[in-house]
């Protein structure tokens, strides 16, 4: 008769303790393997096992690899890369190529016409004003396709009032420009042709064609002597490189390795604009200052009456609310939200009360650094803490020990574009910074991205925003009560370096930002809308604009 090998029989075959331990280990591994292979999610497990997510701080000097035997890009994360490609495909469909024979066949602001639809004898506060714009070329011929980059605004200089308009592109050379009439009195209309559709197409093609419009120079220390070398988001060379990689988030930065100097010795960075351009001579004509931001209509104005209307009570501004466009307007120099009720922070004590026991982390570019300076002046009890850094781009910390307030600004990592030498010693990507925040109901994070990404292919920006979103999702898993606010880009100066810094790039990035964060429980501060309403053409707008942004922020967190 067949005998079954029992557990005791097996133990008898292995009389000593070490042998029995080895047997138990083999059995455990076998059982684990059977359970693992029968699991439906074993492939997902393997993927996670090979791509661990750690919440320790990542630093460019802690993880670096030499170029020998490695590709010039980190291993891609499949999910993120698919999202990047999907967004890119949508944008490429929305911005098709628009070749042109000469400047005269492109859209002309002078020849184009704007007409008020269904004009009335009386306009009331709250009414909508519609304008039909018909785009024509320099010969006066109507355009057959859309895509012109327009900026629209209503304003009253005497009242220090202004608001953005909404543009609907019918893709046949006609546009509907809609304004909401928010205040009583005279209202002037402005429609600017920032770039014709042919210019938009040229900017889009040129942007995604190369990385070399900005020259990065890294400073390494060889003992106590500085050594400078070329750096970039990508380096096409066979020379030995220092590779600073974040494999989890597929982020990379490279420097040519200085002879006899280790990669960890990189300490500072600076940039300058190169002479590289991907625009043709003919396309360059579109970006002369006289051909950008040209008014389509002049001296078109109406008068608005108060009338009697039932006021709709607005709920207090809260995280997660969906902001329309326009999200607000300027009246008597003050930003007023259209979709929610703001708190009043007119007195220093009101600001201090709101900030008491708050931990606030500002992450991004120098447009958020402006908040630190403004809050220090507005709250007055806040003082700067010396972290032994130097220059404008060091980490800024404001403290109020008695009221337990901490406000920190830290710049985002590569790409960071400035001619000023800045330190990399505590450099970090925003997703890694968010991973270090414990979070609670008294913690707020504000993120802004955009201005420094404009000179580079759009996939760099898309990937970074997706990685920031994923970091926020991880934060919400451990601390769902933490408040997160996204500040959109400001508009900036109109200059002849449009290929690198045009607001067209900023507009595209704002659309991407809103799309990626649309389903996340975050607050939005629409700095794009605000700076158009204020008619600010400055990367770093004046204090009244900053005050409007901070008023929205304080309302969100208090």
Coordinates of C-alpha atoms in Angstrom, one line a residue:
X1 CA 0.0 0.0 0.0
X2 CA 1.2 3.5 -0.9
X3 CA 2.4 5.4 2.2
X4 CA 1.9 9.2 2.5
X5 CA 5.0 11.1 3.6
X6 CA 3.8 12.8 6.8
X7 CA 5.2 15.9 8.5
X8 CA 6.8 13.8 11.3
X9 CA 8.4 11.5 8.7
X10 CA 10.0 14.5 7.0
X11 CA 11.4 15.7 10.3
X12 CA 12.8 12.3 11.0
X13 CA 14.8 12.6 7.7
X14 CA 16.3 15.8 9.0
X15 CA 17.4 15.1 12.6
X16 CA 19.5 18.2 13.4
X17 CA 18.2 21.7 13.9
X18 CA 20.0 23.5 11.1
X19 CA 18.7 21.0 8.5
X20 CA 15.1 21.4 9.8
X21 CA 15.4 25.2 9.6
X22 CA 16.5 24.8 6.0
X23 CA 13.6 22.5 5.2
X24 CA 11.1 25.0 6.7
X25 CA 12.6 27.8 4.7
X26 CA 12.3 25.8 1.4
X27 CA 8.7 25.0 2.2
X28 CA 7.9 28.6 3.0
X29 CA 9.4 29.8 -0.3
X30 CA 7.5 27.1 -2.2
X31 CA 4.1 28.1 -0.7
X32 CA 4.8 31.8 -1.2
X33 CA 5.6 31.2 -4.9
X34 CA 2.4 29.1 -5.5
X35 CA 0.3 31.8 -3.9
X36 CA 2.1 34.5 -5.8
X37 CA 1.8 32.9 -9.2
X38 CA -1.9 32.2 -8.8
X39 CA -2.6 35.9 -7.8
X40 CA -4.2 38.0 -10.5
X41 CA -2.0 40.9 -9.6
X42 CA 1.4 39.2 -9.7
X43 CA 2.6 41.3 -12.6
X44 CA 1.6 44.5 -10.7
X45 CA 3.5 43.2 -7.7
X46 CA 6.6 42.6 -9.8
X47 CA 6.4 46.1 -11.2
X48 CA 6.2 47.6 -7.7
X49 CA 8.9 45.5 -6.5
X50 CA 11.2 46.7 -9.2
X51 CA 10.2 50.3 -8.8
X52 CA 10.0 51.0 -5.0
X53 CA 8.6 54.3 -3.9
X54 CA 10.6 55.6 -0.9
X55 CA 9.7 58.7 1.1
X56 CA 13.3 59.6 1.9
X57 CA 14.7 62.8 0.6
X58 CA 16.3 62.6 -2.8
X59 CA 19.3 64.7 -3.5
X60 CA 21.3 65.2 -6.7
X61 CA 24.5 64.4 -4.8
X62 CA 23.2 61.2 -3.1
X63 CA 22.2 59.5 -6.3
X64 CA 24.4 60.0 -9.4
X65 CA 25.6 57.6 -12.1
X66 CA 28.4 57.9 -14.6
X67 CA 27.5 57.7 -18.3
X68 CA 29.4 54.4 -18.9
X69 CA 27.1 51.7 -20.0
X70 CA 23.9 53.7 -19.3
X71 CA 21.5 55.4 -21.7
X72 CA 21.1 59.1 -21.6
X73 CA 17.6 58.9 -20.1
X74 CA 16.3 57.2 -17.0
X75 CA 14.0 54.2 -17.2
X76 CA 10.5 55.6 -18.0
X77 CA 7.5 55.0 -15.9
X78 CA 5.0 53.5 -18.3
X79 CA 1.8 55.1 -16.9
X80 CA 3.3 58.6 -16.8
X81 CA 4.8 58.4 -20.2
X82 CA 1.5 57.3 -21.7
X83 CA -0.2 60.3 -20.1
X84 CA 2.5 62.6 -21.5
X85 CA 2.1 61.2 -25.0
X86 CA -1.7 61.4 -24.8
X87 CA -1.6 65.1 -23.8
X88 CA 0.9 65.8 -26.5
X89 CA -1.2 64.2 -29.2
X90 CA -4.2 66.3 -28.2
X91 CA -2.2 69.5 -28.3
X92 CA -0.7 68.7 -31.7
X93 CA -4.2 68.2 -33.1
X94 CA -5.3 71.6 -31.6
X95 CA -2.2 73.4 -33.0
X96 CA -1.9 72.2 -36.6
X97 CA 0.9 73.5 -38.9
X98 CA 0.0 76.8 -40.6
X99 CA 2.6 77.5 -43.3
X100 CA 2.4 80.9 -45.0
X101 CA 3.8 82.4 -48.2
X102 CA 4.6 85.8 -46.7
X103 CA 3.7 88.2 -43.9
X104 CA 0.7 89.6 -45.8
X105 CA -1.2 86.3 -45.7
X106 CA -1.1 86.1 -41.9
X107 CA -3.7 87.6 -39.6
X108 CA -3.7 91.4 -39.4
X109 CA -5.1 93.2 -36.4
X110 CA -5.6 96.3 -38.5
X111 CA -7.7 94.6 -41.1
X112 CA -9.7 92.4 -38.7
X113 CA -13.0 93.6 -37.5
X114 CA -14.9 93.4 -34.1
X115 CA -18.6 94.0 -33.8
X116 CA -20.8 94.1 -30.8
X117 CA -23.6 91.5 -31.2
X118 CA -27.2 92.5 -30.5
X119 CA -26.3 96.0 -29.2
X120 CA -28.6 97.4 -26.6
X121 CA -29.6 100.9 -25.4
X122 CA -29.0 99.9 -21.8
X123 CA -26.6 97.5 -20.2
X124 CA -26.9 96.3 -16.6
X125 CA -24.4 94.9 -14.1
X126 CA -24.3 91.1 -14.6
X127 CA -25.2 91.2 -18.3
X128 CA -23.1 89.4 -20.9
X129 CA -21.6 91.4 -23.8
X130 CA -20.7 89.5 -26.9
X131 CA -18.4 90.6 -29.6
X132 CA -17.9 88.9 -33.0
X133 CA -14.3 89.1 -34.2
X134 CA -13.6 88.3 -37.9
X135 CA -10.0 87.7 -38.6
X136 CA -8.6 89.0 -41.9
X137 CA -5.1 89.0 -43.5
X138 CA -3.1 92.1 -44.5
X139 CA -4.9 92.0 -47.9
X140 CA -8.3 92.3 -46.2
X141 CA -9.3 88.7 -47.0
X142 CA -11.1 86.7 -44.4
X143 CA -9.1 83.9 -42.8
X144 CA -10.4 80.4 -43.4
X145 CA -9.1 78.9 -40.2
X146 CA -8.7 79.9 -36.5
X147 CA -5.9 79.5 -34.0
X148 CA -5.0 83.2 -33.4
X149 CA -3.7 83.9 -29.9
X150 CA -5.9 86.6 -28.5
X151 CA -6.0 88.5 -25.2
X152 CA -9.3 90.1 -24.3
X153 CA -10.2 92.5 -21.5
X154 CA -12.8 95.1 -20.3
X155 CA -11.6 97.9 -18.1
X156 CA -12.3 101.3 -16.6
X157 CA -9.2 103.2 -15.8
X158 CA -11.0 105.8 -13.6
X159 CA -12.5 103.0 -11.4
X160 CA -9.3 100.9 -11.4
X161 CA -11.4 98.1 -12.7
X162 CA -10.7 95.3 -15.2
X163 CA -11.8 91.7 -16.1
X164 CA -10.8 89.1 -18.7
X165 CA -12.9 88.0 -21.6
X166 CA -13.6 84.5 -22.8
X167 CA -12.7 83.6 -26.4
X168 CA -14.5 80.9 -28.4
X169 CA -12.7 79.9 -31.6
X170 CA -15.0 78.6 -34.4
X171 CA -11.9 77.5 -36.4
X172 CA -13.1 79.3 -39.5
X173 CA -11.6 82.7 -38.9
X174 CA -14.3 84.0 -36.6
X175 CA -14.3 84.3 -32.8
X176 CA -16.9 85.0 -30.2
X177 CA -15.5 87.2 -27.4
X178 CA -17.7 87.2 -24.3
X179 CA -17.5 89.6 -21.4
X180 CA -19.4 89.8 -18.1
X181 CA -20.2 93.3 -17.0
X182 CA -19.2 93.4 -13.4
X183 CA -19.4 97.1 -12.5
X184 CA -21.4 100.3 -13.1
X185 CA -20.1 103.1 -15.3
X186 CA -18.0 103.4 -18.5
X187 CA -16.5 100.2 -19.8
X188 CA -13.9 100.0 -22.5
X189 CA -13.1 96.9 -24.6
X190 CA -9.7 95.6 -25.6
X191 CA -8.9 92.7 -28.0
X192 CA -5.2 92.2 -28.6
X193 CA -3.9 90.0 -31.3
X194 CA -0.9 88.6 -29.5
X195 CA 0.2 86.2 -32.3
X196 CA -1.5 85.2 -35.5
X197 CA -2.3 81.6 -36.0
X198 CA 0.8 81.2 -38.2
X199 CA 3.0 82.6 -35.4
X200 CA 1.3 80.2 -32.9
X201 CA 2.1 77.3 -35.2
X202 CA 5.7 78.4 -35.6
X203 CA 6.2 78.8 -31.8
X204 CA 4.7 75.4 -31.1
X205 CA 7.0 73.7 -33.7
X206 CA 10.1 75.5 -32.6
X207 CA 9.5 74.9 -28.9
X208 CA 9.3 71.1 -29.3
X209 CA 12.3 70.9 -31.6
X210 CA 15.2 71.3 -29.2
X211 CA 16.6 71.9 -25.7
X212 CA 19.5 74.2 -26.6
X213 CA 18.0 77.7 -26.4
X214 CA 19.2 78.0 -22.9
X215 CA 22.9 77.3 -21.9
X216 CA 23.4 75.9 -18.4
X217 CA 26.8 76.3 -16.8
X218 CA 27.5 74.2 -13.7
X219 CA 30.1 75.1 -11.0
X220 CA 32.0 72.3 -9.5
X221 CA 34.5 72.6 -6.6
X222 CA 38.0 71.2 -7.1
X223 CA 39.2 71.6 -3.6
X224 CA 38.5 75.3 -3.1
X225 CA 38.8 76.3 -6.7
X226 CA 35.6 76.6 -8.9
X227 CA 35.5 74.6 -12.2
X228 CA 32.8 75.4 -14.7
X229 CA 31.3 73.0 -17.3
X230 CA 28.3 72.7 -19.6
X231 CA 25.1 71.2 -18.3
X232 CA 21.7 70.5 -19.8
X233 CA 18.4 68.6 -19.6
X234 CA 20.0 66.4 -22.3
X235 CA 23.6 66.2 -23.6
X236 CA 24.3 64.7 -27.0
X237 CA 28.0 63.8 -26.5
X238 CA 30.2 60.8 -26.1
X239 CA 32.2 62.7 -23.4
X240 CA 32.1 61.5 -19.8
X241 CA 29.0 62.9 -18.0
X242 CA 27.6 63.3 -14.6
X243 CA 24.0 62.1 -14.6
X244 CA 21.7 63.3 -11.9
X245 CA 18.7 61.0 -12.2
X246 CA 15.4 60.6 -10.4
X247 CA 14.5 57.2 -11.8
X248 CA 11.1 57.0 -10.0
X249 CA 9.8 60.2 -11.7
X250 CA 11.8 60.0 -14.9
X251 CA 13.6 63.3 -14.3
X252 CA 17.1 63.9 -15.4
X253 CA 19.9 66.5 -15.6
X254 CA 23.4 66.2 -17.0
X255 CA 26.7 67.9 -16.8
X256 CA 30.0 67.3 -18.6
X257 CA 32.2 65.7 -16.0
X258 CA 35.2 68.0 -15.2
X259 CA 38.6 66.1 -15.2
X260 CA 39.6 64.7 -11.8
X261 CA 36.5 66.2 -10.1
X262 CA 33.8 64.0 -8.7
X263 CA 30.1 64.5 -9.8
X264 CA 29.2 65.1 -6.2
X265 CA 31.2 68.4 -6.3
X266 CA 28.5 70.2 -8.3
X267 CA 27.5 73.2 -6.2
X268 CA 26.0 76.0 -8.3
X269 CA 24.4 76.7 -11.6
X270 CA 23.7 79.7 -13.9
X271 CA 22.2 80.1 -17.4
X272 CA 22.1 82.4 -20.3
X273 CA 20.1 82.5 -23.6
X274 CA 21.8 81.0 -26.6
X275 CA 21.6 82.3 -30.2
X276 CA 19.9 79.0 -31.3
X277 CA 16.5 79.5 -33.0
X278 CA 14.3 77.1 -34.8
X279 CA 12.3 79.8 -36.5
X280 CA 12.8 80.7 -40.2
X281 CA 13.7 84.2 -41.3
X282 CA 10.2 84.7 -42.5
X283 CA 8.7 83.5 -39.2
X284 CA 11.0 85.9 -37.2
X285 CA 9.1 88.8 -38.8
X286 CA 6.0 87.8 -36.9
X287 CA 7.7 88.3 -33.6
X288 CA 9.0 91.8 -34.0
X289 CA 7.5 93.9 -31.3
X290 CA 5.3 95.9 -33.8
X291 CA 3.6 92.6 -34.8
X292 CA 2.8 91.4 -31.3
X293 CA 0.0 92.4 -28.9
X294 CA -1.6 94.7 -31.5
X295 CA -5.1 96.2 -30.7
X296 CA -7.9 94.9 -33.0
X297 CA -10.4 97.5 -31.9
X298 CA -10.0 101.0 -30.7
X299 CA -12.3 103.4 -28.8
X300 CA -15.1 100.8 -28.4
X301 CA -16.9 101.5 -25.1
X302 CA -20.3 101.2 -23.5
X303 CA -21.9 102.4 -20.3
X304 CA -23.3 100.0 -17.6
X305 CA -26.2 100.9 -15.4
X306 CA -26.8 99.4 -11.9
X307 CA -30.4 98.2 -12.6
X308 CA -32.1 96.0 -10.0
X309 CA -30.9 92.5 -9.8
X310 CA -31.3 89.8 -7.1
X311 CA -27.9 89.2 -5.7
X312 CA -26.9 85.5 -5.4
X313 CA -25.3 84.7 -2.1
X314 CA -21.9 83.1 -2.6
X315 CA -20.4 80.4 -0.5
X316 CA -17.1 81.0 1.2
X317 CA -14.1 80.1 -1.0
X318 CA -13.0 76.5 -0.2
X319 CA -10.5 74.0 -1.4
X320 CA -11.8 71.9 -4.3
X321 CA -14.2 74.6 -5.7
X322 CA -14.1 74.7 -9.5
X323 CA -13.3 78.2 -10.7
X324 CA -14.9 79.5 -13.9
X325 CA -13.2 81.9 -16.4
X326 CA -13.1 84.7 -15.6
X327 CA -12.7 83.7 -11.9
X328 CA -12.9 87.3 -10.7
X329 CA -12.5 91.0 -11.6
X330 CA -10.7 94.1 -10.3
X331 CA -12.7 97.0 -8.8
X332 CA -11.0 99.9 -7.1
X333 CA -7.8 98.0 -7.4
X334 CA -9.0 95.0 -5.4
X335 CA -9.5 91.5 -6.7
X336 CA -13.1 90.2 -6.2
X337 CA -13.9 86.5 -6.8
X338 CA -16.9 85.8 -9.0
X339 CA -17.6 82.2 -7.7
X340 CA -17.1 82.4 -4.0
X341 CA -17.0 84.7 -1.0
X342 CA -13.6 85.9 0.2
X343 CA -12.7 86.7 3.8
X344 CA -11.6 90.2 4.6
X345 CA -7.9 90.6 5.6
X346 CA -7.6 94.4 5.7
X347 CA -5.9 94.6 9.1
X348 CA -2.5 93.2 10.2
X349 CA -4.1 91.4 13.1
X350 CA -6.6 89.6 10.8
X351 CA -3.6 88.3 8.8
X352 CA -1.8 87.2 11.9
X353 CA -4.8 85.4 13.3
X354 CA -5.2 83.5 10.1
X355 CA -1.5 82.5 10.0
X356 CA -1.3 81.5 13.7
X357 CA 0.0 77.9 14.1
X358 CA 0.3 77.4 10.4
X359 CA 3.0 75.7 8.5
X360 CA 3.1 77.0 5.0
X361 CA 5.4 75.7 2.2
X362 CA 5.7 77.7 -1.0
X363 CA 7.3 75.7 -3.8
X364 CA 8.1 77.1 -7.2
X365 CA 9.6 80.1 -8.9
X366 CA 10.3 83.7 -7.9
X367 CA 6.6 84.7 -8.4
X368 CA 5.9 82.8 -5.2
X369 CA 9.0 84.3 -3.5
X370 CA 7.2 87.6 -3.9
X371 CA 4.6 86.2 -1.4
X372 CA 7.3 85.9 1.3
X373 CA 8.3 89.5 0.9
X374 CA 4.7 90.7 0.9
X375 CA 3.7 88.6 3.9
X376 CA 6.7 89.9 5.9
X377 CA 5.5 93.4 5.3
X378 CA 1.8 92.7 5.9
X379 CA 2.1 90.6 9.1
X380 CA 5.1 92.5 10.5
X381 CA 5.6 90.0 13.4
X382 CA 7.2 87.6 10.9
X383 CA 11.0 87.7 10.7
X384 CA 13.5 86.1 8.3
X385 CA 15.5 83.1 9.7
X386 CA 19.1 82.9 8.4
X387 CA 19.7 79.5 6.8
X388 CA 23.3 80.6 5.8
X389 CA 22.3 80.8 2.1
X390 CA 23.2 83.5 -0.3
X391 CA 21.4 85.3 -3.1
X392 CA 17.8 85.7 -4.2
X393 CA 17.3 82.0 -4.8
X394 CA 18.3 80.6 -1.4
X395 CA 15.6 79.0 0.7
X396 CA 13.6 81.8 2.4
X397 CA 12.1 81.1 5.9
X398 CA 9.8 83.4 7.8
X399 CA 9.1 82.7 11.5
X400 CA 6.9 84.0 14.3
X401 CA 8.0 82.0 17.4
X402 CA 5.2 83.3 19.6
X403 CA 2.4 82.5 17.3
X404 CA 4.0 79.3 15.9
X405 CA 4.1 80.4 12.3
X406 CA 6.5 79.1 9.7
X407 CA 6.5 80.2 6.0
X408 CA 9.1 78.7 3.7
X409 CA 9.8 79.4 0.0
X410 CA 12.0 77.0 -1.9
X411 CA 12.6 77.2 -5.6
X412 CA 11.8 74.3 -7.9
X413 CA 14.6 72.3 -9.4
X414 CA 15.8 72.0 -13.1
X415 CA 15.1 73.8 -15.3
X416 CA 15.7 77.0 -13.5
X417 CA 16.6 79.9 -15.8
X418 CA 18.6 82.9 -14.5
X419 CA 21.9 84.6 -15.2
X420 CA 22.5 84.8 -11.4
X421 CA 24.6 82.0 -10.0
X422 CA 22.4 79.9 -7.6
X423 CA 23.2 77.1 -5.2
X424 CA 22.2 73.5 -5.7
X425 CA 23.2 72.3 -2.3
X426 CA 19.7 71.8 -1.1
X427 CA 18.2 71.4 -4.6
X428 CA 15.2 69.1 -5.0
X429 CA 12.3 68.5 -7.3
X430 CA 8.9 69.6 -6.0
X431 CA 7.5 66.0 -5.8
X432 CA 10.3 65.0 -3.5
X433 CA 9.7 68.1 -1.4
X434 CA 6.1 67.3 -1.0
X435 CA 7.0 63.7 0.0
X436 CA 8.9 65.2 3.0
X437 CA 5.8 67.2 4.3
X438 CA 4.0 65.4 7.1
X439 CA 0.9 67.4 6.7
X440 CA -2.1 68.1 8.9
X441 CA -5.1 70.5 9.0
X442 CA -2.8 73.4 9.8
X443 CA -0.4 72.8 7.0
X444 CA -0.7 74.4 3.5
X445 CA 1.3 73.9 0.4
X446 CA 1.3 76.3 -2.6
X447 CA 2.9 75.2 -5.9
X448 CA 3.5 77.2 -9.0
X449 CA 5.3 76.0 -12.2
X450 CA 5.7 77.5 -15.6
X451 CA 7.9 80.5 -16.3
X452 CA 11.2 78.6 -16.3
X453 CA 9.7 75.8 -18.4
X454 CA 8.8 78.0 -21.4
X455 CA 12.1 77.6 -23.3
X456 CA 11.9 73.8 -23.3
X457 CA 9.9 71.1 -25.1
X458 CA 6.4 70.8 -23.5
X459 CA 6.9 67.2 -22.5
X460 CA 9.3 68.3 -19.7
X461 CA 6.5 70.5 -18.2
X462 CA 3.8 67.9 -18.6
X463 CA 5.8 65.2 -16.9
X464 CA 6.7 67.5 -14.0
X465 CA 3.1 68.5 -13.4
X466 CA 2.0 64.8 -13.5
X467 CA 4.7 64.0 -10.9
X468 CA 3.6 66.8 -8.7
X469 CA 0.0 65.5 -8.9
X470 CA 1.2 62.0 -7.9
X471 CA 3.1 63.5 -4.9
X472 CA 0.0 65.4 -3.8
X473 CA -2.1 62.1 -4.1
X474 CA 0.5 60.4 -1.8
X475 CA 0.3 63.3 0.6
X476 CA -3.5 63.0 0.7
X477 CA -3.3 59.3 1.5
X478 CA -1.3 60.0 4.7
X479 CA -2.7 63.5 5.5
X480 CA -6.0 64.2 3.6
X481 CA -6.6 67.3 5.7
X482 CA -3.6 69.1 4.3
X483 CA -4.5 72.1 2.2
X484 CA -2.9 72.3 -1.3
X485 CA -3.2 75.3 -3.6
X486 CA -2.0 75.6 -7.2
X487 CA -1.1 79.1 -8.4
X488 CA -1.2 79.4 -12.1
X489 CA 1.4 81.4 -14.1
X490 CA 1.5 85.2 -14.3
X491 CA 1.5 86.9 -17.7
X492 CA 4.8 88.6 -18.5
X493 CA 6.4 91.3 -20.6
X494 CA 5.8 91.4 -24.4
X495 CA 9.3 91.3 -25.9
X496 CA 11.1 90.2 -29.0
X497 CA 12.3 87.0 -27.5
X498 CA 8.9 85.4 -28.1
X499 CA 10.4 82.0 -29.2
X500 CA 11.6 81.5 -25.6
X501 CA 9.2 83.5 -23.3
X502 CA 6.0 84.2 -25.2
X503 CA 2.8 84.1 -23.1
X504 CA 1.5 81.7 -25.7
X505 CA 3.7 79.1 -24.0
X506 CA 2.3 80.2 -20.6
X507 CA -1.3 79.9 -21.9
X508 CA -0.7 76.3 -23.1
X509 CA 0.9 75.4 -19.8
X510 CA -2.1 76.8 -17.9
X511 CA -4.4 74.7 -19.9
X512 CA -2.3 71.6 -19.2
X513 CA -2.1 72.4 -15.5
X514 CA -5.9 72.8 -15.2
X515 CA -6.5 69.6 -17.1
X516 CA -4.2 67.5 -15.0
X517 CA -5.5 68.9 -11.6
X518 CA -9.2 69.0 -12.6
X519 CA -10.2 66.0 -10.4
X520 CA -7.9 66.7 -7.5
X521 CA -9.1 68.3 -4.3
X522 CA -6.9 71.4 -4.5
X523 CA -7.5 75.2 -4.5
X524 CA -6.7 77.2 -7.6
X525 CA -5.4 80.8 -7.5
X526 CA -5.9 82.0 -11.1
X527 CA -2.9 84.3 -11.4
X528 CA -3.2 84.2 -15.2
X529 CA -6.7 85.7 -15.0
X530 CA -5.7 88.2 -12.3
X531 CA -2.7 89.5 -14.2
X532 CA -4.8 90.0 -17.4
X533 CA -7.5 91.8 -15.4
X534 CA -4.8 94.1 -13.8
X535 CA -3.2 94.5 -17.2
X536 CA 0.1 93.5 -15.7
X537 CA 2.9 92.9 -18.2
X538 CA 5.5 92.1 -15.7
X539 CA 6.8 88.7 -14.7
X540 CA 6.9 90.0 -11.1
X541 CA 3.7 92.1 -10.8
X542 CA 3.3 94.9 -8.3
X543 CA 2.1 94.6 -4.8
X544 CA -1.6 95.1 -5.5
X545 CA -1.6 92.0 -7.7
X546 CA 0.3 90.0 -5.1
X547 CA -2.2 91.2 -2.5
X548 CA -5.1 89.7 -4.5
X549 CA -3.3 86.4 -4.8
X550 CA -2.5 86.2 -1.1
X551 CA -6.1 87.3 -0.2
X552 CA -7.4 84.2 -2.1
X553 CA -4.8 82.0 -0.4
X554 CA -5.7 83.2 3.1
X555 CA -9.4 82.7 2.4
X556 CA -8.6 79.1 1.4
X557 CA -6.7 78.2 4.5
X558 CA -8.7 80.1 7.2

